[in-house]
PDB file of C-alpha atoms in Angstrom:
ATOM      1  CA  UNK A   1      18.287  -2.684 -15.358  1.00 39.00           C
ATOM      2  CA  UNK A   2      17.096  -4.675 -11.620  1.00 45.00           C
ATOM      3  CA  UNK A   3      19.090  -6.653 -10.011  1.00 46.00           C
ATOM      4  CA  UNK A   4      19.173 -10.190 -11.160  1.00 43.00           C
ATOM      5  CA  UNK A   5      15.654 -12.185  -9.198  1.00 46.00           C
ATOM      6  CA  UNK A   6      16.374 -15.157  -7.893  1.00 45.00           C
ATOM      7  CA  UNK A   7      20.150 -17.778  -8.606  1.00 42.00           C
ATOM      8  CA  UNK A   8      19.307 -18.337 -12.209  1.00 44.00           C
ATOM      9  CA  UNK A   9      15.974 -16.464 -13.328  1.00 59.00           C
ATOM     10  CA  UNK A  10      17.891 -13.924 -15.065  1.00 69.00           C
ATOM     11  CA  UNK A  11      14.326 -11.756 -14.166  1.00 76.00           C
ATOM     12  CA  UNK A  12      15.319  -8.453 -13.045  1.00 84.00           C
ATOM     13  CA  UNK A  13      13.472  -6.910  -9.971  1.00 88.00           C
ATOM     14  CA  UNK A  14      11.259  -4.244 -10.032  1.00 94.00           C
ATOM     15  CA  UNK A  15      12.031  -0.686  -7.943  1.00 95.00           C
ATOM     16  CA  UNK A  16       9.778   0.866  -6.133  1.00 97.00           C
ATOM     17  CA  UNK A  17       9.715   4.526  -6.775  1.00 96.00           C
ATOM     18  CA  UNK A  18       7.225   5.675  -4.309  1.00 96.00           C
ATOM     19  CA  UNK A  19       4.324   4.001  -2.592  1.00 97.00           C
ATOM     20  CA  UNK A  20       1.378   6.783  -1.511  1.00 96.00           C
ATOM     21  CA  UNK A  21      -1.929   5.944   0.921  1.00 96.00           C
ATOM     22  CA  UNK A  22      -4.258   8.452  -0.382  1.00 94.00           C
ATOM     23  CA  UNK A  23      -8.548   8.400  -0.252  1.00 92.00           C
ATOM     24  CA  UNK A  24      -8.497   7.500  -3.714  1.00 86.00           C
ATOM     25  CA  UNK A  25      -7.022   7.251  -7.136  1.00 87.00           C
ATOM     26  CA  UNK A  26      -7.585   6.368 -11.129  1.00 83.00           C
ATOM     27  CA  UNK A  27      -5.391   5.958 -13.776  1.00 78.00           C
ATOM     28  CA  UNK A  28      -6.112   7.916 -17.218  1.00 74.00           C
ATOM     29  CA  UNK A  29      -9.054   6.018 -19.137  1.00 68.00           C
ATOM     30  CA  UNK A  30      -8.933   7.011 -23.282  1.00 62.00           C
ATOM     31  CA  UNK A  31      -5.767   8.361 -23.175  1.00 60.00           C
ATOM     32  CA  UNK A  32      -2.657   5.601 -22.807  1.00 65.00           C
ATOM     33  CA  UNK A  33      -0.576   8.035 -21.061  1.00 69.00           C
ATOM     34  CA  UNK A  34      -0.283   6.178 -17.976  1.00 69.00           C
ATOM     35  CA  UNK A  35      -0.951   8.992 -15.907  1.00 79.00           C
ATOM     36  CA  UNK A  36      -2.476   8.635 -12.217  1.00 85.00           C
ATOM     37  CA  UNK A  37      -4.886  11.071 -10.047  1.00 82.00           C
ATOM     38  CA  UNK A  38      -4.463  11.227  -6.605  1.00 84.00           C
ATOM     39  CA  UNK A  39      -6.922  12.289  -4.492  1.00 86.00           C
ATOM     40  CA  UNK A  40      -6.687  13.310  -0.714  1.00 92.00           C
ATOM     41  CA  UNK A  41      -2.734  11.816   0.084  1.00 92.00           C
ATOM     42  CA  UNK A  42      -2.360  11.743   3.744  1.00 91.00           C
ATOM     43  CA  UNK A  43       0.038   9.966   6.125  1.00 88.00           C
ATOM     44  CA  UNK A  44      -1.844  10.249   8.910  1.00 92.00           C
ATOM     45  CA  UNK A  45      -5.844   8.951  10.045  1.00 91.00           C
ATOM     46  CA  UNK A  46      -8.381  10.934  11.988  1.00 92.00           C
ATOM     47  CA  UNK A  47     -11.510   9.280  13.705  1.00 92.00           C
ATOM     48  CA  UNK A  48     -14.217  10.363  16.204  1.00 92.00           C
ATOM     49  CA  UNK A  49     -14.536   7.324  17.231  1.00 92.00           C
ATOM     50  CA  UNK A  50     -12.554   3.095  17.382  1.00 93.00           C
ATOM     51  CA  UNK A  51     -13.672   0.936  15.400  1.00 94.00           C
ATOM     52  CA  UNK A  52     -13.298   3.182  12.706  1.00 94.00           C
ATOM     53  CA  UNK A  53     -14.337   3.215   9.587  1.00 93.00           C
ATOM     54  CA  UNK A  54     -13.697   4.480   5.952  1.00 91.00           C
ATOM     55  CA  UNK A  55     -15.141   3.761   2.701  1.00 90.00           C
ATOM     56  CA  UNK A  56     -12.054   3.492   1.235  1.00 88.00           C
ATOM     57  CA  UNK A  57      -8.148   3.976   1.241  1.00 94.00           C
ATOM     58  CA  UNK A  58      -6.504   3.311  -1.830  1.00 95.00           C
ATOM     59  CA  UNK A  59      -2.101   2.654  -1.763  1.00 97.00           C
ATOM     60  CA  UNK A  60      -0.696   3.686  -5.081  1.00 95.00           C
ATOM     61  CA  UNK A  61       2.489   1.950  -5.901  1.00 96.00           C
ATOM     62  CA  UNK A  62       5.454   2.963  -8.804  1.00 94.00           C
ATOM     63  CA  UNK A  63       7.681   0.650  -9.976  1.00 96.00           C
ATOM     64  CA  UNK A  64      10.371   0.521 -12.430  1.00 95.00           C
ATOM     65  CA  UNK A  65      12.795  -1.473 -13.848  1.00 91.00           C
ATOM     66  CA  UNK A  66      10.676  -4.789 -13.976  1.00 90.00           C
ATOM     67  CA  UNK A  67       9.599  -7.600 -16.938  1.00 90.00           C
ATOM     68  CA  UNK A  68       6.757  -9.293 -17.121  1.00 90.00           C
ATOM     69  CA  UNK A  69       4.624 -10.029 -13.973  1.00 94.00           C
ATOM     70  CA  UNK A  70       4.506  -9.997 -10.221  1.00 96.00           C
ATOM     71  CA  UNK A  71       2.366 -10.491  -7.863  1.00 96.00           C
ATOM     72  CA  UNK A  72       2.252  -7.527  -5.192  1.00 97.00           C
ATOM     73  CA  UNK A  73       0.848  -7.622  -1.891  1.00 98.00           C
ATOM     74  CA  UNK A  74      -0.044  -4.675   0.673  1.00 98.00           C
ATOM     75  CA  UNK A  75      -0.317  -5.480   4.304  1.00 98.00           C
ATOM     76  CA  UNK A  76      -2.143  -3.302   6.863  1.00 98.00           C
ATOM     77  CA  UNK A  77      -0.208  -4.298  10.232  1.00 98.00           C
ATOM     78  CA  UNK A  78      -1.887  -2.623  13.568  1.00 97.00           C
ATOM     79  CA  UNK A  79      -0.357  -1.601  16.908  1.00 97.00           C
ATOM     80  CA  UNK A  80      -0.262  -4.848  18.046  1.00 96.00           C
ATOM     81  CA  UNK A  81       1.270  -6.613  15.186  1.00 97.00           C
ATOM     82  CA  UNK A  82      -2.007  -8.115  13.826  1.00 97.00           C
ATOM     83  CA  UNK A  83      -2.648  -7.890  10.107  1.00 98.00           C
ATOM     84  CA  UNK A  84      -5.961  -5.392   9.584  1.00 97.00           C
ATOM     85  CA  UNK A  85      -6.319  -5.225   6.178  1.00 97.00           C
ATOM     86  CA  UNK A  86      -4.717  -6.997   2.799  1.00 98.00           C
ATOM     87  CA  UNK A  87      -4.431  -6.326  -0.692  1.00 97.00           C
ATOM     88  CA  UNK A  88      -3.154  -8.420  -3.437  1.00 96.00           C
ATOM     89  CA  UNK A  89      -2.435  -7.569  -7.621  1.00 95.00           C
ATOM     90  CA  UNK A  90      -0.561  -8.503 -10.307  1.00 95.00           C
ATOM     91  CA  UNK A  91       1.876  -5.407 -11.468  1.00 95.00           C
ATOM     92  CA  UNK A  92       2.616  -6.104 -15.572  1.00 92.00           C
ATOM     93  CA  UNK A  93       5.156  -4.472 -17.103  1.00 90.00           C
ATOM     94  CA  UNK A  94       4.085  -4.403 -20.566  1.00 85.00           C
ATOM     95  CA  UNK A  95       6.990  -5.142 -23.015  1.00 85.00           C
ATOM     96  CA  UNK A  96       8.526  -1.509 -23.451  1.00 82.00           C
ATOM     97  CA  UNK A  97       7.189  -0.248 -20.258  1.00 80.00           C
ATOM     98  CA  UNK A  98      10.123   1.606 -18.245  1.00 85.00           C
ATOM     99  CA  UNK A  99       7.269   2.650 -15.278  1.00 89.00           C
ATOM    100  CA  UNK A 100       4.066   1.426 -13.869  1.00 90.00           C
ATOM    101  CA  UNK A 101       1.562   2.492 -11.951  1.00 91.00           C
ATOM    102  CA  UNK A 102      -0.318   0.243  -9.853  1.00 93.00           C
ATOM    103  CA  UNK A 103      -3.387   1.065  -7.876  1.00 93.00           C
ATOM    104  CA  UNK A 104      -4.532  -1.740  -4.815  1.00 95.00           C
ATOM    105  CA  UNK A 105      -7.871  -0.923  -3.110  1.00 94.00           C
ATOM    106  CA  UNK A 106      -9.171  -1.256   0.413  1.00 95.00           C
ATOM    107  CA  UNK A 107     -13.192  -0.723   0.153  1.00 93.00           C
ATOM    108  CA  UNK A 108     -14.782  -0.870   3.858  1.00 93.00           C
ATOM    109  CA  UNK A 109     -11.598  -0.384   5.816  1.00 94.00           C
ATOM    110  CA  UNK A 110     -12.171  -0.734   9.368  1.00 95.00           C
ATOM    111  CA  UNK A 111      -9.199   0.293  12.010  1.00 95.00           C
ATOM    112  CA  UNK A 112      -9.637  -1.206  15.374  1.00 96.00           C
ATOM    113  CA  UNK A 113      -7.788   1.098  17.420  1.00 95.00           C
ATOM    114  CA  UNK A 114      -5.622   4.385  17.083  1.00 96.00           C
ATOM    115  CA  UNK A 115      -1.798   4.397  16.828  1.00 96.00           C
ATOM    116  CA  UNK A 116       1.085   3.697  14.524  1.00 97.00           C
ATOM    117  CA  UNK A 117       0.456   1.166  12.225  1.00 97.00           C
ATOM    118  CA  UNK A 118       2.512   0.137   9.285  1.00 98.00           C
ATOM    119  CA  UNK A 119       1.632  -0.271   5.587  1.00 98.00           C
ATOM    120  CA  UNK A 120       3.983  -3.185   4.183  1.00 98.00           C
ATOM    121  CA  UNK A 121       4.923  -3.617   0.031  1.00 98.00           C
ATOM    122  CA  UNK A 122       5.640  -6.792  -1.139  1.00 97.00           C
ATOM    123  CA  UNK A 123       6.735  -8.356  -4.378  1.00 97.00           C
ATOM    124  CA  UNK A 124       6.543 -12.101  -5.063  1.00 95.00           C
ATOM    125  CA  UNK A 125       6.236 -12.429  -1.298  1.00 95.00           C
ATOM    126  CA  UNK A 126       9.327 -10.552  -0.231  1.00 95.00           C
ATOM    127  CA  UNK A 127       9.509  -7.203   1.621  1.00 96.00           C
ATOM    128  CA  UNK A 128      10.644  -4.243  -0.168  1.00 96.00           C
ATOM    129  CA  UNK A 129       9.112  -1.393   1.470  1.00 97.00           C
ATOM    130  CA  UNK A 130       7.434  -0.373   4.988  1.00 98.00           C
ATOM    131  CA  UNK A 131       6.756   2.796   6.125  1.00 97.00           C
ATOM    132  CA  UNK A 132       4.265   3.791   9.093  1.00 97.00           C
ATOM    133  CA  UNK A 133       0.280   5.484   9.059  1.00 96.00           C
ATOM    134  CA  UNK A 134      -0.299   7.201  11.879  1.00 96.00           C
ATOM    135  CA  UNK A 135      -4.054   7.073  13.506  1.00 96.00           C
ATOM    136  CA  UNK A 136      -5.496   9.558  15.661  1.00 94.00           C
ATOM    137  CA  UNK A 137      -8.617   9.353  17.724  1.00 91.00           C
ATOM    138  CA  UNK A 138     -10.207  12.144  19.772  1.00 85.00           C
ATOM    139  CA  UNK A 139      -8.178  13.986  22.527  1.00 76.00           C
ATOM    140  CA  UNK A 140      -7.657  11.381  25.105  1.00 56.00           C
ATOM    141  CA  UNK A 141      -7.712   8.495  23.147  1.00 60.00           C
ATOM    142  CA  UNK A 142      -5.199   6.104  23.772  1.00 55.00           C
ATOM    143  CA  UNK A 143      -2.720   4.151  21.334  1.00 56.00           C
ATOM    144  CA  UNK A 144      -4.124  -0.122  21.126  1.00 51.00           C
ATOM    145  CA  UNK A 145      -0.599  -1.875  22.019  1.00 52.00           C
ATOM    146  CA  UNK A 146       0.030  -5.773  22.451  1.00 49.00           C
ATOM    147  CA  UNK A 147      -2.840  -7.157  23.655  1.00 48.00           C
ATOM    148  CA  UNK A 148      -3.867  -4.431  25.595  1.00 48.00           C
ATOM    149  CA  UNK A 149      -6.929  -3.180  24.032  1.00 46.00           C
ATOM    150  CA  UNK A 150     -10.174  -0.987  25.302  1.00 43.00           C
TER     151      UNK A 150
END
């Protein structure tokens, strides 16, 4: 079992197993199996050309060790510290459950720049996770930083 949420809630926080950007993803329909298709994980962006868009990233999430529900949030944070894109859901843990899946969408992304940016996990408002996306433009492109932007 989690660790103990909050002085007296006697709720026990979720784990985060993995968290995976990826062009998109389903979980099994017919079959309550619970299993999830990934399609096309990367960890890094190419684009021709800033702003850049894509019809879709998808961030599948795995969590553990949880009862009842959350509320998750994904942030998209640029270069330059500015928020890009945001995705809220409620993970359930059905009564029984020991792992879910959890798939949050991003239709219509646009990036404004290349560089590192970070994808942030959080549950019930708190950080648990960050790790980086890397985007690439074409040769000679440079990385958007502070407010420096072109």
């Amino acid at each position: 079992m989690g660790e103990v949420w909050g002085p007296s809630s006697g709720r026990p926080v979720p784990r985060l197993l993995a968290s995976l950007p990826c062009e998109d993803a389903a979980l099994s329909q017919g079959v309550a199996d619970g299993r999830v298709s990934l399609q096309r994980v990367f960890f890094d962006l190419y684009a021709d050309r800033f702003p850049a868009g894509f019809d879709r990233m998808t961030v599948a999430n795995f969590w553990a060790g949880g009862e009842g529900t959350y509320r998750t949030t994904i942030r998209l944070v640029g270069p330059d510290g500015e928020e890009v894109a945001r995705g809220e859901a409620e993970l359930a843990f059905p009564e029984g459950a020991v792992t879910v899946a959890q798939l949050v969408y991003f239709p219509g992304l646009a990036l404004p720049g290349p560089g590192t940016y970070a994808v942030e996990v959080l549950l019930d408002d708190t950080p648990v996770h960050t790790y980086t996306l890397v985007v690439v433009g074409p040769e000679g492109t440079e990385e958007v930083k502070g407010d420096e932007q072109g």
